[in-house]
Coordinates of C-alpha atoms in Angstrom, one line a residue:
M52 CA 170.6 135.5 49.6
R53 CA 168.5 137.2 47.2
V54 CA 170.0 137.3 43.3
P55 CA 168.3 139.9 41.1
L56 CA 167.7 138.9 37.6
V57 CA 168.7 141.9 35.6
M58 CA 168.3 142.9 31.7
P59 CA 171.7 142.8 30.1
D60 CA 172.9 145.6 27.5
L61 CA 172.4 143.7 24.3
D62 CA 174.1 146.5 22.1
L63 CA 171.1 147.0 20.2
P64 CA 169.9 150.2 18.4
P65 CA 168.3 152.2 21.2
Q66 CA 164.9 152.4 19.1
Q67 CA 164.8 148.6 18.9
A68 CA 162.3 147.4 21.3
I69 CA 163.2 144.4 23.4
A70 CA 160.2 142.3 24.9
V71 CA 159.8 139.2 27.2
S72 CA 158.5 136.6 24.9
C73 CA 158.0 133.9 27.4
W74 CA 159.1 132.6 31.2
L75 CA 160.5 129.4 30.4
V76 CA 160.1 128.6 34.5
P77 CA 157.4 129.2 36.7
L78 CA 157.4 130.6 39.9
G79 CA 158.8 128.9 42.9
R80 CA 160.6 126.7 40.7
A81 CA 164.0 125.5 41.4
V82 CA 167.0 126.6 39.1
C83 CA 170.4 125.6 38.3
E84 CA 172.9 128.7 37.5
G85 CA 172.8 129.0 33.8
D86 CA 169.3 127.2 33.3
R87 CA 167.2 129.4 30.9
L88 CA 164.7 131.4 32.7
L89 CA 163.0 133.6 29.9
E90 CA 163.3 134.4 26.3
L91 CA 163.6 137.9 25.0
A92 CA 162.5 139.0 21.4
A93 CA 164.0 142.2 19.7
G94 CA 162.7 142.1 16.1
E95 CA 163.9 138.9 14.7
V96 CA 166.6 138.1 17.2
T97 CA 165.7 135.7 20.1
V98 CA 168.0 135.7 23.1
D99 CA 167.5 133.2 26.4
L100 CA 168.2 134.7 29.6
P101 CA 170.2 132.4 32.1
A102 CA 169.9 132.2 35.6
P103 CA 172.7 133.9 37.1
A104 CA 172.5 131.7 40.5
T105 CA 171.3 128.5 41.8
G106 CA 168.1 128.8 43.8
R107 CA 164.5 129.3 43.3
L108 CA 162.9 131.8 41.0
V109 CA 160.5 133.8 43.9
Q110 CA 159.3 137.0 41.9
K111 CA 159.1 137.7 38.4
S112 CA 159.1 141.7 38.0
V113 CA 157.9 141.9 34.3
A114 CA 155.1 139.8 32.5
E115 CA 155.4 137.9 29.0
G116 CA 154.8 140.8 26.4
E117 CA 156.1 143.4 28.3
T118 CA 158.7 145.8 26.8
V119 CA 162.3 146.0 28.8
A120 CA 165.2 148.1 29.0
A121 CA 168.7 147.6 30.0
N122 CA 169.7 147.6 33.6
Q123 CA 166.1 146.7 34.5
M124 CA 165.3 144.1 37.3
L125 CA 163.3 141.1 35.7
G126 CA 163.2 138.8 38.7
V127 CA 164.5 137.5 41.5
I128 CA 166.1 134.1 42.7
Q129 CA 166.6 133.2 46.2
A130 CA 170.2 131.5 46.0
E131 CA 170.7 128.1 47.9

């Protein structure tokens, strides 16, 4: 089953840009639910986004440095 990695609503002001700082897991790597997948930056705030399921990261839909919005798909995990 494919599980989407979706950008959560961080409850920040609408004008606050949120960007992908870095992917912490390479494409194709196995992950466990709760593992840190990527780091997001919003001004001086940094947030780690955890894996929503155990499986393998099979898709990265956004690049490092790209600005993202709430509910945007960031990637996909192929769940085990």
